[in-house]
Short mmCIF file of C-alpha atoms and ligand atoms in Angstrom, two decimals:
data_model
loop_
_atom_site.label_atom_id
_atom_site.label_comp_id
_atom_site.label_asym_id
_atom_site.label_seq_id
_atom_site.Cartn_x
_atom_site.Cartn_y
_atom_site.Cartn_z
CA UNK T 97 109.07 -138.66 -90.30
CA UNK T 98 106.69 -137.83 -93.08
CA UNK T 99 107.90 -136.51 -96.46
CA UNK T 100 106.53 -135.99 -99.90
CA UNK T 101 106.98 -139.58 -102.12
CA UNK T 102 110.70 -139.67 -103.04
CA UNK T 103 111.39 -140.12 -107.25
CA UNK T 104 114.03 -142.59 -107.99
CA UNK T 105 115.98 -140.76 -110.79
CA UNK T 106 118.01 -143.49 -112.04
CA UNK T 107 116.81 -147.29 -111.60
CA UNK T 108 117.19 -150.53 -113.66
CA UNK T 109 114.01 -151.84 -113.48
CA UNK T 110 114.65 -154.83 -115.88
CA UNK T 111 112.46 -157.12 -118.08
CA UNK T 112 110.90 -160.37 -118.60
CA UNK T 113 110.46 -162.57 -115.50
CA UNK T 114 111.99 -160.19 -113.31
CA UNK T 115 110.29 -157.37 -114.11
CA UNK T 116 107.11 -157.53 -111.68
CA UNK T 117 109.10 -157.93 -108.62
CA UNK T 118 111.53 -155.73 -109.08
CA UNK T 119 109.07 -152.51 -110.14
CA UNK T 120 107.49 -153.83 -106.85
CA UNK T 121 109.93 -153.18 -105.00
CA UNK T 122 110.87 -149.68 -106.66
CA UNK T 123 106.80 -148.63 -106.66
CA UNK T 124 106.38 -149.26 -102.96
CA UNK T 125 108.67 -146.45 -102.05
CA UNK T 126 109.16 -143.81 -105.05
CA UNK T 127 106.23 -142.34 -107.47
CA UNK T 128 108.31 -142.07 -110.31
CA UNK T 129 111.67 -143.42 -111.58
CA UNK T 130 114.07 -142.55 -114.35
CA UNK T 131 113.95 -146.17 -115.91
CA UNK T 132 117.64 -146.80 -117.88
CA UNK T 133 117.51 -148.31 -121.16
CA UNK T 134 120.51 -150.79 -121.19
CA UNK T 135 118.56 -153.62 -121.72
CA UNK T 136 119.53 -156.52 -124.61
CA UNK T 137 119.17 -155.33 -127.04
CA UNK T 138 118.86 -151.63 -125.68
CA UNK T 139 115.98 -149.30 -125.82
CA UNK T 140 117.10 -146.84 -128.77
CA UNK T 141 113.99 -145.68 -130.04
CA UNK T 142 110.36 -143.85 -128.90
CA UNK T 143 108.94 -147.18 -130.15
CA UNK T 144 110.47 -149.40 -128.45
CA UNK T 145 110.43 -147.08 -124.80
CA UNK T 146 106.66 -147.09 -125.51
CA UNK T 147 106.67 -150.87 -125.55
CA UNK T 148 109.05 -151.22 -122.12
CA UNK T 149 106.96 -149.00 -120.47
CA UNK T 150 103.47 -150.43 -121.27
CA UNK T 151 105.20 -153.89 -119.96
CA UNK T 152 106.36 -151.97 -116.73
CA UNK T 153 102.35 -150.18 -116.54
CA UNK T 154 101.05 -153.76 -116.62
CA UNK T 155 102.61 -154.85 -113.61
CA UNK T 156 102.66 -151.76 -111.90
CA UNK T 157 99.81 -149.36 -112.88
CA UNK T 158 100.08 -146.27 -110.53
CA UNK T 159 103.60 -145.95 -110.89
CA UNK T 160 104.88 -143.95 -112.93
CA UNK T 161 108.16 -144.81 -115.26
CA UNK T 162 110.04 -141.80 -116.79
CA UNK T 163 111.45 -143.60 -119.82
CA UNK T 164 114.85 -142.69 -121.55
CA UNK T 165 116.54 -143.75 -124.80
CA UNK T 166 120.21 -145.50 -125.52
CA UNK T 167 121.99 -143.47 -127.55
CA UNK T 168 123.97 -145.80 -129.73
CA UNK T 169 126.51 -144.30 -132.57
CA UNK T 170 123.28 -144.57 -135.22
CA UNK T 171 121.10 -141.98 -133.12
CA UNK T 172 119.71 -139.49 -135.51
CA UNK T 173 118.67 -136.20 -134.03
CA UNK T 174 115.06 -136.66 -135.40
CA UNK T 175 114.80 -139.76 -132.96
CA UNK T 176 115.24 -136.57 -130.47
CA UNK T 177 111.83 -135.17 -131.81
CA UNK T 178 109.98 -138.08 -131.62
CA UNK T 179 111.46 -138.45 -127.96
CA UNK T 180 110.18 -135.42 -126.73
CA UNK T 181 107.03 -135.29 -128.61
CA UNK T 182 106.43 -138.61 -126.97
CA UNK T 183 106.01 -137.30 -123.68
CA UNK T 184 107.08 -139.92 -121.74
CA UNK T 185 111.18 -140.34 -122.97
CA UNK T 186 112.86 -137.32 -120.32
CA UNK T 187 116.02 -137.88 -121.10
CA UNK T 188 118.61 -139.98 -123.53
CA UNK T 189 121.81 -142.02 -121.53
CA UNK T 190 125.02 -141.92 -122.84
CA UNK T 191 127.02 -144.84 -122.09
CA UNK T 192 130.67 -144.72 -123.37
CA UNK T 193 130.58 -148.27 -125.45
CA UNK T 194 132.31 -150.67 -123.13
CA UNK T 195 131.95 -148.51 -119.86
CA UNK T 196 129.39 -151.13 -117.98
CA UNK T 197 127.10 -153.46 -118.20
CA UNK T 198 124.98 -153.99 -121.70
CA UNK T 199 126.82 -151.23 -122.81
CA UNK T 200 128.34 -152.82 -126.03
CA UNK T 201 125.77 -150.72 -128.06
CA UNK T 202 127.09 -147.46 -126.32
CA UNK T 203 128.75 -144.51 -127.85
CA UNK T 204 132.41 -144.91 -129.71
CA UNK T 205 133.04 -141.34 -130.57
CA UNK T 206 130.65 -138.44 -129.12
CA UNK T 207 132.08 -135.81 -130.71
CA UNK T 208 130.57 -137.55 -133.77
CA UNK T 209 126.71 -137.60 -132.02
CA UNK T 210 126.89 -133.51 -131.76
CA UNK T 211 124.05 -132.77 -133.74
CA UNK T 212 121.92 -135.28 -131.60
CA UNK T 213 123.43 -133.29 -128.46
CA UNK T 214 122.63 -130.17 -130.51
CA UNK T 215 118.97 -131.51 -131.23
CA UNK T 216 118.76 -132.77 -127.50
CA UNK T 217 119.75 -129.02 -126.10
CA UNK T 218 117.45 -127.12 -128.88
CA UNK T 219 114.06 -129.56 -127.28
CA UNK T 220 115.19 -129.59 -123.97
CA UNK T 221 115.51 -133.36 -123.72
CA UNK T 222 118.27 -134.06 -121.20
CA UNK T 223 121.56 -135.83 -121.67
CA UNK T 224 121.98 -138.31 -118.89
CA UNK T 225 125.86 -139.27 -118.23
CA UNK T 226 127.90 -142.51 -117.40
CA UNK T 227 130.99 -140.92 -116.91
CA UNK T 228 133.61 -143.00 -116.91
CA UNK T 229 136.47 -143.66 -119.58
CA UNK T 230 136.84 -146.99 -121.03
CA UNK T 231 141.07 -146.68 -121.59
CA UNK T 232 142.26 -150.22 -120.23
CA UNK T 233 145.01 -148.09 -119.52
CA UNK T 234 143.69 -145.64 -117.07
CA UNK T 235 143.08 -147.54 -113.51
CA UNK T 236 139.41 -148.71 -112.67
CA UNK T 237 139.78 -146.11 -109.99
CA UNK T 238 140.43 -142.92 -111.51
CA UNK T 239 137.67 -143.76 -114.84
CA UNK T 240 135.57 -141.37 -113.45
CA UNK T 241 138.13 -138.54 -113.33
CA UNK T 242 139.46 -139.26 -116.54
CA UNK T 243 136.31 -139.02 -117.92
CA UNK T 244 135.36 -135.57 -116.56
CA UNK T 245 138.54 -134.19 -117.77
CA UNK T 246 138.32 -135.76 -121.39
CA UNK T 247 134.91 -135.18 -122.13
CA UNK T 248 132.43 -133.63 -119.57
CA UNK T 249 134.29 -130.54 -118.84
CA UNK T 250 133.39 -129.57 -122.57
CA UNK T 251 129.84 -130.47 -122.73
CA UNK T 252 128.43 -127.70 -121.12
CA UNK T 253 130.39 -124.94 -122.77
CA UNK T 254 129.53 -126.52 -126.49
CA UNK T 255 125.91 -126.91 -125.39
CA UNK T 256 125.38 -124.65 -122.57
CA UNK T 257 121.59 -124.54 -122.64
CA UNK T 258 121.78 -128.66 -122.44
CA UNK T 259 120.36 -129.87 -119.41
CA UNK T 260 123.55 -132.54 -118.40
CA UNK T 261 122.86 -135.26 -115.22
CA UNK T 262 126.09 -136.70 -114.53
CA UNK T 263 125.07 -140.04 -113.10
CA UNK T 264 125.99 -141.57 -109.85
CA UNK T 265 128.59 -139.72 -109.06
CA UNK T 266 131.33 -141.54 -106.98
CA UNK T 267 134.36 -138.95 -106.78
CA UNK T 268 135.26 -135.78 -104.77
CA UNK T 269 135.95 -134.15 -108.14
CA UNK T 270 132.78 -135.19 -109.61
CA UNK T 271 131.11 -133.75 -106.57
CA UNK T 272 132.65 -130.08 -106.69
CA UNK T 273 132.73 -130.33 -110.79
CA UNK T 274 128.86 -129.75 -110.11
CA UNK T 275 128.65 -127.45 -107.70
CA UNK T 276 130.62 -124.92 -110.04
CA UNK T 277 128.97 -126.12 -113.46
CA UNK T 278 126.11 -123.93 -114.30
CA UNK T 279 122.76 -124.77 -113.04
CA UNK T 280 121.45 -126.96 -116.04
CA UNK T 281 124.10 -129.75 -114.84
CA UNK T 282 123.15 -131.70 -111.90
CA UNK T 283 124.03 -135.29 -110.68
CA UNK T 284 122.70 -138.53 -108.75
CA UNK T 285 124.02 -139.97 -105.66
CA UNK T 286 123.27 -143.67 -104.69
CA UNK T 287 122.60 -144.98 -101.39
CA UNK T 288 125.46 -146.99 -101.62
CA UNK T 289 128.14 -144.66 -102.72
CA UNK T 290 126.92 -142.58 -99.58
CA UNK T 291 127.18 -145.61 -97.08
CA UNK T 292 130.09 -147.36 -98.46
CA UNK T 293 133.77 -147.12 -99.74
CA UNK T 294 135.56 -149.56 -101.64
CA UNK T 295 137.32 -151.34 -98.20
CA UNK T 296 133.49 -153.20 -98.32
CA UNK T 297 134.44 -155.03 -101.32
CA UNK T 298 137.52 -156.66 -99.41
CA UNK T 299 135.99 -156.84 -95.89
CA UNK T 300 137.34 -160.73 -94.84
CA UNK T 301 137.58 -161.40 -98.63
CA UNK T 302 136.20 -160.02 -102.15
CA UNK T 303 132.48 -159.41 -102.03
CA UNK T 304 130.69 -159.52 -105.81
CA UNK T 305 127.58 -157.55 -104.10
CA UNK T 306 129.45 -154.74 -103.43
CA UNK T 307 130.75 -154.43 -106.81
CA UNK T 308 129.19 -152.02 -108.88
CA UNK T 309 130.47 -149.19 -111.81
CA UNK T 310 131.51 -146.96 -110.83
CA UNK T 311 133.52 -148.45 -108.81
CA UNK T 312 133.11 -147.86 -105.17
CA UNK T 313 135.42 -145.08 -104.45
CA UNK T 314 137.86 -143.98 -101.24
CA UNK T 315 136.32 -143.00 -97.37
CA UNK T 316 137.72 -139.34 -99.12
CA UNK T 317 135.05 -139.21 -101.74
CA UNK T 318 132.66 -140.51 -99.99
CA UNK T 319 132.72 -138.27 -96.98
CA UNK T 320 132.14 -135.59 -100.09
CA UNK T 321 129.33 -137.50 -101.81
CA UNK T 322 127.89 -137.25 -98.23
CA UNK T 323 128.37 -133.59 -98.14
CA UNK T 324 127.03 -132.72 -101.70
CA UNK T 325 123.55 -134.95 -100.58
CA UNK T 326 123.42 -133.34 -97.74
CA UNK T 327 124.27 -129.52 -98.21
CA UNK T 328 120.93 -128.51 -99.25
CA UNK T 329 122.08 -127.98 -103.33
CA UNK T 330 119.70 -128.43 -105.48
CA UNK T 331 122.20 -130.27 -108.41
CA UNK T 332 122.00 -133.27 -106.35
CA UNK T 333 119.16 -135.60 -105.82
CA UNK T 334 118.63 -139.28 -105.40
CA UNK T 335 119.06 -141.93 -108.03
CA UNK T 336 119.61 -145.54 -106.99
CA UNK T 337 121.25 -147.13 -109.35
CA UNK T 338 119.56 -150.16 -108.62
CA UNK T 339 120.91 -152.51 -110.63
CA UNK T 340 119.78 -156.20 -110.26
CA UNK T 341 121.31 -159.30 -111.07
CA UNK T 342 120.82 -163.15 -110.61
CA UNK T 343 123.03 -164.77 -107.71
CA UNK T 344 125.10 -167.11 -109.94
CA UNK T 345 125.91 -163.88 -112.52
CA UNK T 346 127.25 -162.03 -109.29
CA UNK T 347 128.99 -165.16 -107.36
CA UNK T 348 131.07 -165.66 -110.17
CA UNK T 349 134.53 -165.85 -111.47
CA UNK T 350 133.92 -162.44 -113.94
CA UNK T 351 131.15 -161.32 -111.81
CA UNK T 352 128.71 -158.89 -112.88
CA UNK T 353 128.81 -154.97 -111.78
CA UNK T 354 125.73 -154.09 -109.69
CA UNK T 355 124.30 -153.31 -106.37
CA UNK T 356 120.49 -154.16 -105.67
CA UNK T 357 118.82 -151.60 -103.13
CA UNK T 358 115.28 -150.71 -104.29
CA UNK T 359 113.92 -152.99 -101.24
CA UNK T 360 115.11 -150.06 -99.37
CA UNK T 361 116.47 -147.82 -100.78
CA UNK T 362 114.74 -145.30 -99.09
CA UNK T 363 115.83 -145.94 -95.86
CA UNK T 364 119.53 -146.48 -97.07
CA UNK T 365 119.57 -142.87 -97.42
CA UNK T 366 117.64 -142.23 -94.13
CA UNK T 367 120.59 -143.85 -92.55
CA UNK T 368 123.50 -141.95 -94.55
CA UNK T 369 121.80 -138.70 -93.83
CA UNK T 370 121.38 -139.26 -90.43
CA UNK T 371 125.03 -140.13 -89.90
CA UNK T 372 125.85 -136.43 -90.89
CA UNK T 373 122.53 -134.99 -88.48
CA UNK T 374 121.05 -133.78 -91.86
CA UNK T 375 117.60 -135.38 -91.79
CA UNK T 376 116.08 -132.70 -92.22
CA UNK T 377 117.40 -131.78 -95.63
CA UNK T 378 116.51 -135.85 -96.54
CA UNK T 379 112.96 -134.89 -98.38
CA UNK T 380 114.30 -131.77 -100.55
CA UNK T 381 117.00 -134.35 -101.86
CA UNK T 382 114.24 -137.51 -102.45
CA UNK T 383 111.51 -135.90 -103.79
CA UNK T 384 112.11 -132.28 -104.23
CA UNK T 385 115.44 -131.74 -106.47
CA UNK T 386 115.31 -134.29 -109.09
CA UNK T 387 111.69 -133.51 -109.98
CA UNK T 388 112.53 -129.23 -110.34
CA UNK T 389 115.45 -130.42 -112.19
CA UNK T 390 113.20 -132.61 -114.60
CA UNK T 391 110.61 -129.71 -114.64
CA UNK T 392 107.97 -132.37 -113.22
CA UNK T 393 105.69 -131.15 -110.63
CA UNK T 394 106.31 -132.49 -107.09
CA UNK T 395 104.53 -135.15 -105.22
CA UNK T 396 101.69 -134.73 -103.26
CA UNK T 397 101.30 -138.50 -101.93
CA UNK T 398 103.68 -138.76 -99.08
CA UNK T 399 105.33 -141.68 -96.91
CA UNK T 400 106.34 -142.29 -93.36
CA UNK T 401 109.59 -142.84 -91.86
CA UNK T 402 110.09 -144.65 -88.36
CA UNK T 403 113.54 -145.65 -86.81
CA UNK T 404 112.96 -148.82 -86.40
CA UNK T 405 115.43 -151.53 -87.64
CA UNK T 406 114.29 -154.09 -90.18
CA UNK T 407 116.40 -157.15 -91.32
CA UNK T 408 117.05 -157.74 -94.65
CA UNK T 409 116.54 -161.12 -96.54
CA UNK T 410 119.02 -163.36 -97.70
CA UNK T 411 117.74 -163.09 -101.14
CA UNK T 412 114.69 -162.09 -102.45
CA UNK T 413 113.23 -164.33 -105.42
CA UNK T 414 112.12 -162.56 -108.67
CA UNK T 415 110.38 -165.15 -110.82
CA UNK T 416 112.70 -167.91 -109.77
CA UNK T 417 115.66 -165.60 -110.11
CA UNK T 418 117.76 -165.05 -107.17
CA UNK T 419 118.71 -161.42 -106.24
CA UNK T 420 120.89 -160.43 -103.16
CA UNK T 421 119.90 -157.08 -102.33
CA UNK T 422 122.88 -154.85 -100.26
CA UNK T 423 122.78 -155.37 -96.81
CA UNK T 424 121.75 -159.21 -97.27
CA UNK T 425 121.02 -160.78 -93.52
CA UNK T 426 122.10 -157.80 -91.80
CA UNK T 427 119.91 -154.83 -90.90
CA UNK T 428 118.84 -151.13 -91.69
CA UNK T 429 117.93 -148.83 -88.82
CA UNK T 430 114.84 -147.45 -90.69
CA UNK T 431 111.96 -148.60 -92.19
CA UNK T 432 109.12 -147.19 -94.26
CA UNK T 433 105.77 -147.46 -92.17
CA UNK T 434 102.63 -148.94 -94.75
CA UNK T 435 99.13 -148.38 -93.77
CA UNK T 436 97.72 -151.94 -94.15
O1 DOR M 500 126.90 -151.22 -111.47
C1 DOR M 500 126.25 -150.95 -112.46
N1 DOR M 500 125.28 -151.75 -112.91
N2 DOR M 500 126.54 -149.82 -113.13
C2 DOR M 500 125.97 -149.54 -114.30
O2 DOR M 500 126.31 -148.53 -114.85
C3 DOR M 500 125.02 -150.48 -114.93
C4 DOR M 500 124.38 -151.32 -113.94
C5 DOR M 500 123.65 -152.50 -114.53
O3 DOR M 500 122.89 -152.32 -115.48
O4 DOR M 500 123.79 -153.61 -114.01
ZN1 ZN M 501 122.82 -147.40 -113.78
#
C-alpha cells in the first residue's frame, strides 16, 4: 500500500541525549510532527521553541518539527503574536497544572488566560487540549469526562472562531463531543488507544508500559475511538502521543505515564484499521486530516506499506538510555518498506 507521508500531530520528541534517536525514529515514517513542549523547564516562549527546534533540525534536517508553546498561568497574549509571526509555533498546549507528566508549570485557572485564548482565536493560532481534570476526587477513569463537561464544552461557544484540538482522545464521549462541535474543533487518536483497553495494563500482572494519561480507557470507548478513526471525518487524524521514557522511570514503584510507539507507529494504525476492514480510509486519517486542519499543504513524498510482520526489540537504546517501545518482543503485522 502506498500513501502520501503520514504527519504525526502530537509527539514528544524529547531533548538532550535522547533526542537524535528518538526524532529518528519519528522522521523515518512522518514528514512533520506537532512537537509538545512539556519539557523541564517547558517551552513557553517563541525564543525558546526557536532554540528546541534548531536542536531537533540538527539531528534531523529534512524533517520538519511544527513547534508549539506551554501555556503556563504567566502567558501574555503578545507571546501569541510573536508565536504566530514566528512561523514555525502552530499551536499553544494547555495542560491543566498537575494533569501529566512535566505539567507542574500548566494552567491553574483558565478562565483567568481568556485574553490569551482571545488573542490565540483573533491570529488563528490553535489551542491544543489535555483534557483531563486534576480533582483527586474524581476517579482516574472518568478525568477525561469531567473535564469535557467542566471546561471544554464552553470553549468553543466563548471563542467560536478558535481552532480547539482536543488531544488524544480516549472516551466514547470525547469521540461524539467532536463529531457535533463545530468544524474548528478536531481531535487526535493514538495508536494505542485504538489497539488497546485498559485490561492490557493488568494482563498476568500490572504492566508500567501500558500506562499512559489518559488513562487507557474501556473495550466500549475504544471500539468508538476505532469508529471515529475510521469513519472517514475529517476532525480526527493521527497523533501518537509518543511519549518516551527511560526503563528504570517506567519499572518503578510511582512509574511514569507514557507509551513509546514512534518505531512504528505507522503500522500500529495499519493494524487497528485493518481490524475494522477500513484500510482504505488509513491515508486520509495519516496524512490528509491533520494537515487541512492545520491549513498546511499535504505531502507529496509518499511511503509503502507491506503486510509483513516485523518483531519488535526488547528495548531500543537512545544514548545509553533504555526505552521499551509498545509491543516489546512481540510483533506487528505490518511494516513500512525503505528503498535502501
Ligand atoms: O502518557 C503521557 N505521557 N501523557 C501525557 O500527556 C504526557 C506524556 C509524557 O510527556 O510523557
Ligand atoms: Zn502527549
Amino acid at each position: 500500500m502506498t500513501i502520501a507521508m503520514p504527519d504525526d500531530f502530537h509527539v514528544h520528541l524529547r531533548d538532550g541525549v535522547m533526542l537524535e534517536g528518538i526524532v529518528s525514529h519519528t522522521a523515518a515514517s512522518f514528514a512533520r510532527a506537532i512537537v509538545m513542549p512539556n519539557l523541564k523547564p517547558p517551552i513557553a516562549t517563541t525564543e525558546e521553541a526557536r532554540l528546541y527546534r534548531d536542536r531537533i533540525l540538527a539531528v534531523a534536517p529534512g524533517f520538519t518539527p511544527l513547534m508549539t508553546l506551554y501555556l503556563t498561568d504567566r502567558t501574555v497574549p503578545d507571546e501569541v503574536n510573536r508565536a504566530k509571526d514566528s512561523g514555525f509555533i502552530h499551536g499553544i498546549k494547555l495542560y491543566p497544572s498537575g494533569a501529566t507528566t512535566n505539567s507542574e508549570s500548566g494552567v491553574h485557572d483558565l478562565e483567568k488566560l481568556y485574553p490569551v485564548l482571545a488573542r490565540m482565536e483573533q491570529m488563528d493560532l490553535p489551542l491544543l487540549v489535555h483534557g483531563e481534570v486534576t480533582d483527586t476526587s474524581v476517579d482516574v477513569f472518568d478525568r477525561e469526562k469531567v473535564f469535557l463537561d467542566r471546561h471544554l464544552k464552553q470553549l468553543p461557544r466563548t471563542f467560536p472562531g478558535l481552532r480547539i484540538v482536543f488531544e488524544h482522545i480516549t472516551t466514547r464521549e470525547a469521540a461524539s463531543f467532536v463529531m457535533q462541535s463545530p468544524k474548528n474543533v478536531a481531535a487526535t487518536i493514538t495508536p494505542h488507544h485504538l489497539l488497546l483497553n485498559r485490561n492490557s495494563m493488568f494482563r498476568g500482572g500490572i504492566r508500567p508500559h501500558n500506562y499512559c494519561l489518559p488513562v487507557l480507557k474501556r473495550e466500549e470507548d475504544r471500539v468508538a475511538l476505532l469508529d471515529a478513526a475510521t469513519s472517514g471525518n475529517q476532525k480526527f487524524f493521527a497523533g501518537t502521543d509518543s511519549a518516551p521514557h527511560e526503563r528504570s522511570t517506567k519499572e518503578n514503584s510511582c512509574g511514569c505515564a507514557g507509551i513509546y510507539n514512534a518505531h512504528a507507529a505507522v503500522e500500529l494504525y495499519a493494524e487497528a484499521f485493518e481490524e475494522v476492514g477500513k484500510l482504505d480510509r488509513l491515508e486520509s486519517f495519516l496524512s490528509h486530516h491533520g494537515a487541512d486542519f492545520y491549513k498546511l499543504p499535504r505531502n507529496k513524498s509518499t511511503i509503502r506499506l507491506a503486510k509483513k510482520t516485523q518483531t519488535v526489540p526488547d528495548y531500543y537504546d537512545f544514548g545509553g538510555q533504555k526505552v521499551v517501545p509498545m509491543r516489546a518482543g512481540e510483533t506487528i503485522s505490518w511494516s513500512i518498506e525503505r528503498d535502501s
